[in-house]
Amino acid sequence: MLEKLKAEELRYVGKEARRSEARDKLTGSATYVSDMILPGMLWAQVKKSPHARAKIVKIDTSKAEALYGVRAVLTGAELNYRLGLYVVDKDILAKTEVRHYGEAVAAVAADTLAIAKKAVDLIEVEYEVLKPVLNHMDAMKAEAPLVHPDLGSYDFMKAAFTPQPGTNVANLTKLRKGDVEAGFAEAQWIVEREYTNPSVQHVPMETHVAIVEWKPSDDIVIHTSAQSPFTVRNLFCYTFKLPLNKVRVLIPHVGGGFGGKAGIHIEPLVACLSRKAGGRPVKFQATREEEFSLLPCRSALTYRIKTGVSAEGKILAQKMEMFWDAGAYADYAVNVTRASGYSAAGPYHIPAAWIDAYTVYTNKPYGTAYRGFGHVEFFWGLERHMELVAQAIGMDSLEFRRKNLLVPGNLTLTGEEIFESSGNPRKCLDAVAKSIGYGSLTTEEKAREKRTGRKIGKGVATLHKAPAMPPFTATAAIIKMNSDGTVNVNIGLTEIGQGSTIAFEQIVAERLKFRLDQVKVTIEKDTDRDPYDWQTVASKGLLLTGNACILAADDLLAHAYETSAQALHCQVVDLDHDDKRVFLKHHPNHGVTFTSLALGYAFPDGNAIGGPLIGVGRYVAQGLTNLDKETGQGNPALDWTFGAHGIVVEVDPATGEFHVLKISSAFDVGKVINPESVRGQCIGGMLQGLGTALCEGYIYDEAGHLLNPSFTDNKILTSRDLPDEIECIVVETPQLDGPFGARGVGEHPMISVAPALGNAIQHAVEAELTHMPIRAEDVWRGIRKHEPVDNWITKTPTGSCKSNVLL
Amino acid sequence: MKIQLTVNGSRYEKDVEENRTLLRFLREDLGFTGTKEGCGAGECGACTVFFNGKTVNACMVLAVEADGGSVETIEGEVKDGKFSVIQEAFDRNHGLQCGFCTAGMILSVKELLHRNPKPTEDQIKDGLEGNFCRCTGYTQIIESVLDASGQLPKKGELHHA
């Protein structure tokens, strides 16, 4: 779908354009599900487990049911439905056992929120508390209690996943490329290290919220703050064994998702409450605390890497083991494991690779998709590892990276060939290295070090990611012309803030040769109206839906030309058009207006031809294959977006405190569609990545209680936490099957911020950090070569600063 | 109890429970849903409104406290069909993404610019510290504020390698 239009001929693509939905958001008139109150609506609340693992002995709901204004009370006993994206392992409400702190055990719908809250307090649950398994490495041990003893009886997606019944392993992804042992035997150096990071929370500003109406006719309407309307519908219908056309999913504006709203979450529970309340609409919105523990998080990871390097500094072999902490349910974590498994070596050429990637059940809130889909986590380890390997072999780490970067002709871990058109990781790396002045300090920086007593360090890290999606991922677009010559575009991809709406409007306007103000992409999603889209995830929307938009524009024009040719008594081949008319190329005054074509062209005598102008564009990913389950070989990548970050950091060697002076980020986006949107993704993702790098993380006590489910105890970054200087750089190596050459860049800015920071800190003060986030105390320990401390499951309930280790 | 207050210049009189927050009162009883709830605990700033001339987190104020008072919300920001200078600047500079923090953010900016019509970048960062934004990374918001205060000679740039 690469358009060979010259840059100077483009009128909208690559040019500035304001976000088309901004003015509703700026005036408070954009409606989110949070804002909606429907006639007759009830309010729901959930009774949650205070334990990480316990048998449910008894639930007494009688007092709640007797409370005036309570219209429905539900427990797991009456809900025989199982949910699951890939492994069908979750009950709507816990039935016999709770598997994590904060899990839903009962729910209420009532006339008011206050009554619902009171009713939930009146529900009495008797538990037999069991010892939880919290650390995912402990859960791998033979003697560990099983989080899902019935794993062997669960349904799962067999083409992609391999659960291990009788263990806590929800999935094992394997990859085998070349002869690893031979590579190690030939290697001059072998470096082996382990890297870790805890679970974190997505923090969409709008918490999960849904209003569901399960009518007595079994027609169901779901209003939800979700990323993927068709996934909600599909999984909902799978669970309740309903025909797809009985369920309508509506998504208005969404207050952020970041992957946390990618699947299906509270909708089935709210639906069951509505059904029990006789079909009245029921609304449930998670509190911020519930967002941390009732809703899912991002998985923790332990990543072991063993690398064999030749005398010249070329990587010969790499053995990688990943242990992903799924928490209590597999949800997306199994697919994070799979996608990370086949990307685990980054944008480097690894001739021989061996990967085992495990998804491990524990008694903690469960993990799901989060911006980067595993790459933020494993790139922390991988790019710290590249730094430590370079150090071990006595080579500059930038040079070591350059020597091993993927180049055209190389095969990825899965055996996919890299082409010139795949993108240019080297250009990204070189751009950030240049931007931060990698390798030396300027006169000013030296003077600053002298003045402040703090040390300045510079580090880089690369990144790459391909969309994690089925090889047959599909989408479509429908463009409908109105009688005034404007068009409405319907797509199933959701605007969650990423700016896709304006990008598609620019693409459609460019392709139709219309004015931008003639094109409107509908924000609100409706599965009854919009064409199918797989999901709003994976940074695949721009490419796939962008192509569908181009094809729909072509289809609409083809119909317009066909009718025009009849109206003008000419051949289609002689026609051209502008934003108002279709006309004969060689007699431009001889033409018909789009306004006269839009609803069907009528001749002067009233006879008409054509009918309403509608263009349909269908697109499905091309050339991809399932991966072999034993070797991981195949073609999984729609496109690779390569990138790099460079960071300049200033560290106080006495305290370990540090401050980011500058961050430069570069991405090979193929083609910029909207520069301000790209910059918004670049900086927004970078700061979210910096949050992950600096401070975010779930802290548990040894009983599995989550200790910090609030913004007071689980900080996210504010405007005060910005680096002093930020530079965003783009490389444009056109993607051959990208719309105007474009690739996605929604997730990538978040990836590898943490290791770039870790590497910069190492350059400043020689601290060898292997745990993320990097807190001042971690740097302090690193400088003094103390053992790092993993205190995310802590003996002391007072937070991350209190270590349980005596120094 | 019955309370009277002015919201965006119009008078309202309504019965309200004593424990109802100003935020819920505005959103659910009066329909001013432009003001959002991000945490309900005074931590995120999404519910920032003007109350008697000063910004507050509406989730931390009881509706009964607003009796006799005056409240300004995002819905009052457009005057005579015209967007405010701040709204226009946010629009020009992509100072928003998902839009959920935007109402609170704009009112905090308004308060900041009342106090300090030409804030430095550092003063802007201080002024917005209480308003979380998970999407933008704040930079385009800060540029919007600089623009609104006539201090942005050149828009933020994407560099080409």
Short mmCIF file of C-alpha atoms in Angstrom, two decimals, chain A residues 313-494:
data_model
loop_
_atom_site.label_atom_id
_atom_site.label_comp_id
_atom_site.label_asym_id
_atom_site.label_seq_id
_atom_site.Cartn_x
_atom_site.Cartn_y
_atom_site.Cartn_z
CA GLY A 313 32.62 -9.00 19.59
CA LYS A 314 30.02 -10.80 17.49
CA ILE A 315 27.27 -12.64 19.31
CA LEU A 316 27.45 -16.32 18.38
CA ALA A 317 24.83 -17.85 20.60
CA GLN A 318 22.27 -16.77 23.17
CA LYS A 319 20.23 -18.79 25.61
CA MET A 320 17.24 -17.02 27.13
CA GLU A 321 14.84 -18.07 29.85
CA MET A 322 11.83 -15.96 30.71
CA PHE A 323 9.59 -16.46 33.71
CA TRP A 324 6.47 -14.31 33.40
CA ASP A 325 4.31 -13.85 36.47
CA ALA A 326 0.77 -14.32 35.18
CA GLY A 327 -0.82 -13.80 38.55
CA ALA A 328 -3.98 -15.77 39.18
CA TYR A 329 -5.26 -15.97 35.58
CA ALA A 330 -3.59 -16.40 32.21
CA ASP A 331 -5.47 -13.62 30.39
CA TYR A 332 -2.96 -11.94 28.02
CA ALA A 333 0.13 -13.08 29.93
CA VAL A 334 0.41 -16.27 27.88
CA ASN A 335 0.48 -14.24 24.69
CA VAL A 336 2.90 -11.71 26.18
CA THR A 337 5.08 -14.75 26.81
CA ARG A 338 4.70 -15.94 23.24
CA ALA A 339 5.31 -12.53 21.63
CA SER A 340 8.23 -11.75 23.90
CA GLY A 341 9.62 -15.18 23.33
CA TYR A 342 10.05 -14.61 19.62
CA SER A 343 11.39 -11.06 20.05
CA ALA A 344 13.56 -11.78 23.09
CA ALA A 345 16.94 -10.90 21.56
CA GLY A 346 15.99 -7.40 20.39
CA PRO A 347 17.08 -5.95 17.04
CA TYR A 348 20.25 -8.01 17.02
CA HIS A 349 21.44 -10.82 14.83
CA ILE A 350 21.70 -14.01 16.87
CA PRO A 351 22.89 -16.92 14.73
CA ALA A 352 22.02 -19.53 17.37
CA ALA A 353 19.24 -18.95 19.89
CA TRP A 354 17.46 -21.05 22.49
CA ILE A 355 14.45 -19.71 24.37
CA ASP A 356 12.14 -21.17 26.94
CA ALA A 357 9.52 -18.67 28.07
CA TYR A 358 7.16 -19.67 30.87
CA THR A 359 3.92 -18.07 31.99
CA VAL A 360 3.60 -18.84 35.69
CA TYR A 361 0.46 -18.72 37.80
CA THR A 362 0.74 -17.08 41.24
CA ASN A 363 -1.77 -15.86 43.82
CA LYS A 364 -1.60 -12.22 42.79
CA PRO A 365 -3.77 -9.91 40.67
CA TYR A 366 -3.39 -11.15 37.13
CA GLY A 367 -1.33 -9.69 34.33
CA THR A 368 -2.65 -8.50 31.01
CA ALA A 369 -1.51 -6.61 27.93
CA TYR A 370 0.31 -3.38 28.67
CA ARG A 371 1.76 -0.95 26.11
CA GLY A 372 4.77 -2.78 24.67
CA PHE A 373 3.28 -6.23 25.35
CA GLY A 374 6.23 -7.61 27.30
CA HIS A 375 8.89 -5.65 25.48
CA VAL A 376 9.21 -2.94 28.15
CA GLU A 377 9.95 -5.68 30.65
CA PHE A 378 12.31 -7.91 28.68
CA PHE A 379 14.17 -5.04 27.03
CA TRP A 380 15.08 -3.91 30.54
CA GLY A 381 17.03 -7.13 30.91
CA LEU A 382 18.21 -7.43 27.33
CA GLU A 383 19.62 -3.93 26.95
CA ARG A 384 21.18 -3.97 30.41
CA HIS A 385 22.68 -7.30 29.40
CA MET A 386 24.16 -5.86 26.20
CA GLU A 387 25.79 -3.19 28.35
CA LEU A 388 27.18 -5.72 30.81
CA VAL A 389 28.40 -8.04 28.06
CA ALA A 390 30.18 -5.12 26.37
CA GLN A 391 31.76 -4.23 29.68
CA ALA A 392 32.83 -7.83 30.27
CA ILE A 393 34.53 -8.12 26.90
CA GLY A 394 36.08 -4.67 27.15
CA MET A 395 34.28 -3.11 24.22
CA ASP A 396 32.37 0.15 24.11
CA SER A 397 28.69 -0.76 24.39
CA LEU A 398 27.59 1.43 21.48
CA GLU A 399 30.16 -0.25 19.27
CA PHE A 400 29.12 -3.69 20.55
CA ARG A 401 25.51 -2.90 19.67
CA ARG A 402 26.41 -1.58 16.23
CA LYS A 403 28.41 -4.71 15.51
CA ASN A 404 25.44 -6.95 16.26
CA LEU A 405 22.44 -4.99 14.95
CA LEU A 406 20.17 -6.67 12.42
CA VAL A 407 21.01 -5.77 8.83
CA PRO A 408 19.25 -6.68 5.59
CA GLY A 409 19.70 -10.35 4.81
CA ASN A 410 19.80 -11.42 8.49
CA LEU A 411 17.21 -13.78 9.84
CA THR A 412 15.31 -12.92 13.02
CA LEU A 413 14.89 -15.45 15.84
CA THR A 414 11.93 -16.96 14.03
CA GLY A 415 13.77 -17.15 10.72
CA GLU A 416 12.11 -14.12 9.14
CA GLU A 417 14.32 -12.27 6.68
CA ILE A 418 15.12 -8.61 7.33
CA PHE A 419 14.97 -6.33 4.24
CA GLU A 420 16.01 -2.74 3.59
CA SER A 421 12.32 -1.87 3.81
CA SER A 422 12.01 -3.47 7.26
CA GLY A 423 13.44 -0.31 8.83
CA ASN A 424 16.78 0.92 10.03
CA PRO A 425 17.77 0.27 13.67
CA ARG A 426 21.28 1.59 13.04
CA LYS A 427 20.03 5.01 11.99
CA CYS A 428 17.90 5.22 15.15
CA LEU A 429 20.79 4.23 17.39
CA ASP A 430 23.23 6.61 15.72
CA ALA A 431 20.72 9.46 15.89
CA VAL A 432 20.24 9.22 19.65
CA ALA A 433 23.94 8.65 20.29
CA LYS A 434 24.70 11.83 18.37
CA SER A 435 21.90 13.75 20.05
CA ILE A 436 23.20 13.08 23.56
CA GLY A 437 26.87 13.39 22.60
CA TYR A 438 27.49 9.78 23.59
CA GLY A 439 30.99 8.80 24.63
CA SER A 440 32.25 12.04 26.11
CA LEU A 441 31.21 14.97 28.26
CA THR A 442 31.03 18.49 26.91
CA THR A 443 32.95 21.32 28.57
CA GLU A 444 29.71 22.48 30.19
CA GLU A 445 28.95 19.00 31.46
CA LYS A 446 32.43 18.69 32.94
CA ALA A 447 32.04 22.08 34.59
CA ARG A 448 28.66 21.01 35.93
CA GLU A 449 30.15 17.85 37.44
CA LYS A 450 32.80 19.94 39.14
CA ARG A 451 30.28 22.46 40.42
CA THR A 452 27.73 19.97 41.74
CA GLY A 453 29.87 17.02 42.80
CA ARG A 454 27.45 14.80 40.87
CA LYS A 455 28.53 12.49 38.09
CA ILE A 456 27.10 12.69 34.59
CA GLY A 457 26.65 9.53 32.52
CA LYS A 458 25.33 8.82 29.04
CA GLY A 459 23.67 5.61 27.95
CA VAL A 460 21.79 4.25 24.97
CA ALA A 461 19.42 1.36 24.39
CA THR A 462 17.78 0.01 21.26
CA LEU A 463 14.30 -1.41 20.87
CA HIS A 464 12.06 -3.11 18.40
CA LYS A 465 8.60 -4.55 18.37
CA ALA A 466 6.24 -6.16 15.90
CA PRO A 467 2.50 -6.39 16.55
CA ALA A 468 1.63 -9.53 18.53
CA MET A 469 -1.38 -10.74 16.63
CA PRO A 470 -2.76 -13.74 14.81
CA PRO A 471 -1.26 -14.12 11.31
CA PHE A 472 -4.73 -13.61 9.80
CA THR A 473 -5.55 -10.38 11.64
CA ALA A 474 -8.21 -8.52 9.70
CA THR A 475 -9.98 -5.18 9.58
CA ALA A 476 -12.21 -3.14 7.31
CA ALA A 477 -13.34 0.40 6.62
CA ILE A 478 -16.55 1.79 5.15
CA ILE A 479 -16.71 5.27 3.65
CA LYS A 480 -20.15 6.72 3.07
CA MET A 481 -20.69 9.87 1.05
CA ASN A 482 -23.30 12.37 2.16
CA SER A 483 -25.40 14.45 -0.24
CA ASP A 484 -23.20 17.50 0.34
CA GLY A 485 -20.06 15.66 -0.74
CA THR A 486 -18.70 15.11 2.78
CA VAL A 487 -17.88 11.57 3.91
CA ASN A 488 -18.27 9.55 7.10
CA VAL A 489 -15.77 6.79 7.75
CA ASN A 490 -16.69 3.80 9.91
CA ILE A 491 -13.93 1.61 11.31
CA GLY A 492 -13.83 -0.83 14.20
CA LEU A 493 -10.59 0.57 15.61
CA THR A 494 -11.14 2.58 18.80
#
